[in-house]
Coordinates of C-alpha atoms in Angstrom, one line a residue:
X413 CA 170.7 23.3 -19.3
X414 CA 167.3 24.7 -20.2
X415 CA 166.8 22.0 -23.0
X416 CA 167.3 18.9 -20.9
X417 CA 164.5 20.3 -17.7
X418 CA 162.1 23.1 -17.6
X419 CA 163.6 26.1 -14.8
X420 CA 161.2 27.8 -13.5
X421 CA 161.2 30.9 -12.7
X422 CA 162.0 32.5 -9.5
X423 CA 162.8 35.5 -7.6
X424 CA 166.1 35.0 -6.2
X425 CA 167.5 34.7 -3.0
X426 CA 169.5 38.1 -3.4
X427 CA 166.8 39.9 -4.8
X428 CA 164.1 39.2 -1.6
X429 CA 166.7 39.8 0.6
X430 CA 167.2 43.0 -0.5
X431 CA 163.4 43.8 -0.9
X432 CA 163.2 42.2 3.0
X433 CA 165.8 44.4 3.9
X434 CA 165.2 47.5 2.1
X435 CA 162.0 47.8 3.8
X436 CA 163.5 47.2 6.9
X437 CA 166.1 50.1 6.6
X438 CA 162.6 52.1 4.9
X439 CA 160.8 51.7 8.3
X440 CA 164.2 52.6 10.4
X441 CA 164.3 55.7 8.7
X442 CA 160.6 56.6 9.3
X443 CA 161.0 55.6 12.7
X444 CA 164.0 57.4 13.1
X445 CA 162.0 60.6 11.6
X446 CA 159.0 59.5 13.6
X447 CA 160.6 59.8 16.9
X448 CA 162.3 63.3 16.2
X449 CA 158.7 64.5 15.3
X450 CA 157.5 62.8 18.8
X451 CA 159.9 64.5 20.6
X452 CA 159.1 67.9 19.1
X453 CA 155.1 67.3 19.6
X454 CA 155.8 66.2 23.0
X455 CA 158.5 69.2 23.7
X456 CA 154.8 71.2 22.3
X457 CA 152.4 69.5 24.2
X458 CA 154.1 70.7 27.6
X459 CA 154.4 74.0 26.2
X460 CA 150.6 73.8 25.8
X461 CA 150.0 72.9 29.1
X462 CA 151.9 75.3 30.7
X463 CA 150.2 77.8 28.6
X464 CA 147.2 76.6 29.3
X465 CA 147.9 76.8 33.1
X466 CA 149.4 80.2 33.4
X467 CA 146.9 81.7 31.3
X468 CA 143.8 80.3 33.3
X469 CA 145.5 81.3 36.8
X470 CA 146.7 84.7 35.6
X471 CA 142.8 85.1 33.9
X472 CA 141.7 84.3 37.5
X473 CA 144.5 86.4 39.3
X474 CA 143.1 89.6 36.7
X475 CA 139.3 88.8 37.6
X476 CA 140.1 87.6 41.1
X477 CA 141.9 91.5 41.7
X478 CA 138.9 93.1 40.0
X479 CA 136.5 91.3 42.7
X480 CA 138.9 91.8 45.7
X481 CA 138.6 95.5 45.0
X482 CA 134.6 95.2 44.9
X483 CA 134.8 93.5 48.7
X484 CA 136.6 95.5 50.2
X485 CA 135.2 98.8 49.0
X486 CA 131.8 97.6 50.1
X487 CA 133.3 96.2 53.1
X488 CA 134.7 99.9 54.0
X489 CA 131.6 100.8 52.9
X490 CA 129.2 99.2 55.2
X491 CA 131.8 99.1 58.3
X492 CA 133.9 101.6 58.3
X493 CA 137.2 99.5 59.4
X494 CA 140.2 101.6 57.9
X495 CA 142.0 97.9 56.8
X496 CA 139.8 97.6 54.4
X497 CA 140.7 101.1 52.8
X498 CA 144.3 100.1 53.3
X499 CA 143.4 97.1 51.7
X500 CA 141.8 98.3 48.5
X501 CA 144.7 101.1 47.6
X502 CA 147.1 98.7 48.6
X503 CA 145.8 96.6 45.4
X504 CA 145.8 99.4 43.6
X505 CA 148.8 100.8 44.1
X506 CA 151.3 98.2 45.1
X507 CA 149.7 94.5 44.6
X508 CA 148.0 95.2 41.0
X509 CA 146.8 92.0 40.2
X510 CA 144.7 92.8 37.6
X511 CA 147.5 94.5 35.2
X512 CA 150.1 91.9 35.7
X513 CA 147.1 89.1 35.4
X514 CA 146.7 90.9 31.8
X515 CA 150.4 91.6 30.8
X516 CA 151.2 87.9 31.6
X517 CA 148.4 86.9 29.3
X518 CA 149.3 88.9 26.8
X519 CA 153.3 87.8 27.2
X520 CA 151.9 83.9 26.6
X521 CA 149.4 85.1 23.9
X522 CA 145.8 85.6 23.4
X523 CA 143.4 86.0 20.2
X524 CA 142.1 89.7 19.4
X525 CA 138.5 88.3 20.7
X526 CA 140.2 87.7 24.5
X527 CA 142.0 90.7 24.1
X528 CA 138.5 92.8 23.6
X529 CA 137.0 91.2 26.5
X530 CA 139.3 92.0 28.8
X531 CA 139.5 95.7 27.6
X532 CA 135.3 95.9 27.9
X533 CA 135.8 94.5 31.6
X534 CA 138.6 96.9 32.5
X535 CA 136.1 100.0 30.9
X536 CA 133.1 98.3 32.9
X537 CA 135.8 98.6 36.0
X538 CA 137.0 102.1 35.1
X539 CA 133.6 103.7 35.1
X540 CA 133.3 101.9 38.9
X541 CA 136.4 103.6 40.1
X542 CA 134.1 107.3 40.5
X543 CA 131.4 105.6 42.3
X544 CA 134.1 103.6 44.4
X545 CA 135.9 106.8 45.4
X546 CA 132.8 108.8 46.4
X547 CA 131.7 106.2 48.8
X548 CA 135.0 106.1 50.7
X549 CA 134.7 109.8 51.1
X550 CA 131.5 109.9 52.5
X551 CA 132.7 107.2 54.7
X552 CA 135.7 109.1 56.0
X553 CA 133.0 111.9 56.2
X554 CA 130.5 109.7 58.3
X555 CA 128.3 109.5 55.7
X556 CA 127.9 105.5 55.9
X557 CA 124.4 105.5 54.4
X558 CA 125.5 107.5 51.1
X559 CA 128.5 105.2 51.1
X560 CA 126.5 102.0 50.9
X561 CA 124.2 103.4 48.3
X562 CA 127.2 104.3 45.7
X563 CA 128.4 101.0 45.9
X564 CA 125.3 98.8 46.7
X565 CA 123.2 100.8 44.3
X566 CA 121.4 100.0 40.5
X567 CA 124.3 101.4 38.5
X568 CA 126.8 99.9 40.6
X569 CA 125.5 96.5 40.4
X570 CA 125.0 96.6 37.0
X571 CA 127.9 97.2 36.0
X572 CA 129.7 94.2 38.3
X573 CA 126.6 92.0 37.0
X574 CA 127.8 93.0 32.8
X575 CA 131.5 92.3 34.4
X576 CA 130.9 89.2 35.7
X577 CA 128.7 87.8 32.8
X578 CA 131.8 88.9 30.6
X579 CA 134.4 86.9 33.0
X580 CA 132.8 83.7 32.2
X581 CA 132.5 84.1 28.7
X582 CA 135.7 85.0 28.7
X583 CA 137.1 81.9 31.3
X584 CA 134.9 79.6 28.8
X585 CA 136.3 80.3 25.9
X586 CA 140.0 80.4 27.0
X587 CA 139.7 77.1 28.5
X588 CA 137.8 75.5 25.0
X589 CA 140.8 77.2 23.1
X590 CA 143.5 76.0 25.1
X591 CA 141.8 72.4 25.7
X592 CA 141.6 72.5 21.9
X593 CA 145.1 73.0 21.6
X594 CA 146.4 70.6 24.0
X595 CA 143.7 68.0 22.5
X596 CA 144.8 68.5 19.1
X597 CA 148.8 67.7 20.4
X598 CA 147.8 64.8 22.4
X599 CA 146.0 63.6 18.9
X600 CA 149.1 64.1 16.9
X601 CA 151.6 62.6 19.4
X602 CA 149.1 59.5 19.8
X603 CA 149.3 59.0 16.1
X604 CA 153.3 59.5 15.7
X605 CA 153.3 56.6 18.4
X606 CA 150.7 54.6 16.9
X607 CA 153.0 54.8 13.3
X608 CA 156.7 54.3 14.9
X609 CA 155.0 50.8 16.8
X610 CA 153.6 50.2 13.2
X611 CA 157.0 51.1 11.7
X612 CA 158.6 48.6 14.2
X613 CA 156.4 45.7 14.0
X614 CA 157.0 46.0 9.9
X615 CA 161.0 46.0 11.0
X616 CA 160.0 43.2 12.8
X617 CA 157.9 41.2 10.4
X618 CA 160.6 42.0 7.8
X619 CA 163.4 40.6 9.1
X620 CA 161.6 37.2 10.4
X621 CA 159.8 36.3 7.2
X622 CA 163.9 37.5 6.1
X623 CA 165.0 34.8 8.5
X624 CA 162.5 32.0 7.4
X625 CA 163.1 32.3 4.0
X626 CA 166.8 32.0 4.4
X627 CA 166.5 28.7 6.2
X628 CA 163.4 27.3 3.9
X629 CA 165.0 28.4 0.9
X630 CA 168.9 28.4 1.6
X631 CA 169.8 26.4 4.8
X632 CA 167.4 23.7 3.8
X633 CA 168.2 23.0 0.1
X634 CA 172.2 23.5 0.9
X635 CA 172.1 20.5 3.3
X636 CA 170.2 18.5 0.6
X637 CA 172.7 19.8 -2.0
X638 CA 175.7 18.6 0.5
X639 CA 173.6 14.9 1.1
X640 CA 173.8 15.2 -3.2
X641 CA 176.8 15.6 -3.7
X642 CA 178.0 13.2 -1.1
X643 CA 175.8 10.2 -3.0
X644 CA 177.4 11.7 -6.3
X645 CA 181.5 11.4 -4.9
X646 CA 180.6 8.0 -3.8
X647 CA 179.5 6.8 -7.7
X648 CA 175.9 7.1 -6.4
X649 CA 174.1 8.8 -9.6
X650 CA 170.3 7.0 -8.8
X651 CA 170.5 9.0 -5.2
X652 CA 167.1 11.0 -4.7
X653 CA 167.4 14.5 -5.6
X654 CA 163.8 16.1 -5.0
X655 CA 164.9 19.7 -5.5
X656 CA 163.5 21.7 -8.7
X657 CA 165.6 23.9 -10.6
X658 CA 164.5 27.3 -10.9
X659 CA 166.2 31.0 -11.4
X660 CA 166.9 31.5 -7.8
X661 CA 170.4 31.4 -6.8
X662 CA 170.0 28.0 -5.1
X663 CA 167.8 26.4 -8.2
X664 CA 170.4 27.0 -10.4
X665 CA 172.8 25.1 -8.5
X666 CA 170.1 22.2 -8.7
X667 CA 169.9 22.2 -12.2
X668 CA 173.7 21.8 -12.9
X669 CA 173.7 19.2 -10.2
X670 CA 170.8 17.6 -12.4
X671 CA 172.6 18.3 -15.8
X672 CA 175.8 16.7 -13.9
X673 CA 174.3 13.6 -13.0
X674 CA 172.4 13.3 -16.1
X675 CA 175.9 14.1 -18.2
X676 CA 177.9 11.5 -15.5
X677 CA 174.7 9.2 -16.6
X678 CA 175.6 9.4 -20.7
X679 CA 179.1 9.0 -19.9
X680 CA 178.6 5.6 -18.0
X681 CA 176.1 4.8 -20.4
X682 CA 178.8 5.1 -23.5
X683 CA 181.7 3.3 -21.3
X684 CA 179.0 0.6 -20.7
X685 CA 178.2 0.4 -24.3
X686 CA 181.9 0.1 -25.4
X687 CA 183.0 -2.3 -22.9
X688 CA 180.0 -4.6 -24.1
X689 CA 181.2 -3.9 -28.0
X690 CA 184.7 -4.8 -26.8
X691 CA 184.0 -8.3 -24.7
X692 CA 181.8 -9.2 -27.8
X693 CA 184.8 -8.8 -30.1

């Protein structure tokens, strides 16, 4: 076959099927992976947020108890009114924003750093209680100028001023942490998306270049193999035949068709050659 035309050579049919299809399957599988890892970056994500809530409102519910105790001891302070001296022990005893504010932070997790600014504001706090109990005596004594001056004076000021300077360092850096967090998991599940569309427009791509190349180089040269073969059963051997052999699948079908005609050729050739010999005697 190789002697009487040149094949060349060619990947066959088979062969970039499987390479179509194997990458196919290949993407499949990372999209399969892909969307397990979405799911658990997304499952994360919430979390994050959640976190990230709960541990801003129960920082403000800790902060906001520490100030609520301030008002209302000055309040007492410079009126008198007993609901504000219900008010404050009521936080104290029974409400107690400011510990649950730091047990639920602590339950959801904070870094060492957090954990020592909230223990310098609860020591600026502690060394307020004193100051805050003396003016409510004086108070209940009628001592309402001596009241004010514990809790409206240098020391006492100070030490809300060092508090509150601490709160929103402490507020600032939650919120960059946890906006870094959630950031960083919106990042990752915007990239896992970005791959699995990638992974399906290869799946894609794949199996239509798979479908093109079936009809250009199957479909196509099997209906000019049938036309062939037709023009060969009819005693046709001069029919055009523009097909190539090659070592696809398909091109070596064309070359025995060629080799067939060309063999179909000789024999005609020698019958013609004899019959001659034989009418010339």
């Amino acid at each position: 076959m190789k002697g009487a035309y040149e094949v060349k050579k060619s990947i066959s049919q088979s062969v970039l099927s499987f390479i179509l299809n194997g990458v196919s399957i290949l993407s499949l599988l990372f999209l399969m992976i892909s969307l397990t890892k979405y799911g658990n970056a997304n499952s994360q994500l919430d979390k994050a947020n959640e976190d990230r809530f709960a541990l801003t409102y129960n920082a403000n519910r800790f902060m906001n108890g520490s100030s609520y105790l301030t008002n209302e001891v000055r309040a007492f302070a410079a009126t008198g009114l007993q609901e504000h001296y219900d008010n404050y022990w009521n936080e104290i005893n029974n409400l107690k924003n400011r510990a649950l504010g730091v047990a639920a932070m602590q339950e959801i997790g904070i870094t060492d750093e957090e954990q020592d600014m909230i223990d310098a504001m609860s020591e600026l706090s502690n060394t307020l209680v004193p100051l805050e109990e003396e003016a409510m005596n004086h108070v209940q004594e009628g001592n309402m100028e001596e009241a004010v001056q514990y809790v409206y004076g240098e020391d006492y000021s100070a030490s809300i001023a060092q508090i509150n300077a601490i709160k929103e360092q402490f507020l600032a850096d939650l919120d960059n942490r946890t906006s870094t967090e959630v950031n960083s998991l919106q990042h990752e599940t915007e990239v896992i998306k970005m791959n699995m569309i990638a992974a399906l427009i290869v799946v894609a791509v794949m199996q239509l270049l798979n479908m093109i190349i079936v009809r250009i180089r199957l479909l196509r040269p099997m209906i000019v193999v049938r036309d062939q073969m037709g023009e060969i059963s009819q005693g046709n051997l001069s029919a055009n035949f523009p097909l190539e052999a090659n070592t696809s699948e398909i091109g070596m079908l064309v070359a025995s068709i060629h080799e067939t005609k060309g063999e179909l050729k000789k024999y005609i050739n020698d019958i013609d050659t004899i019959l001659s010999q034989m009418a010339d005697g």
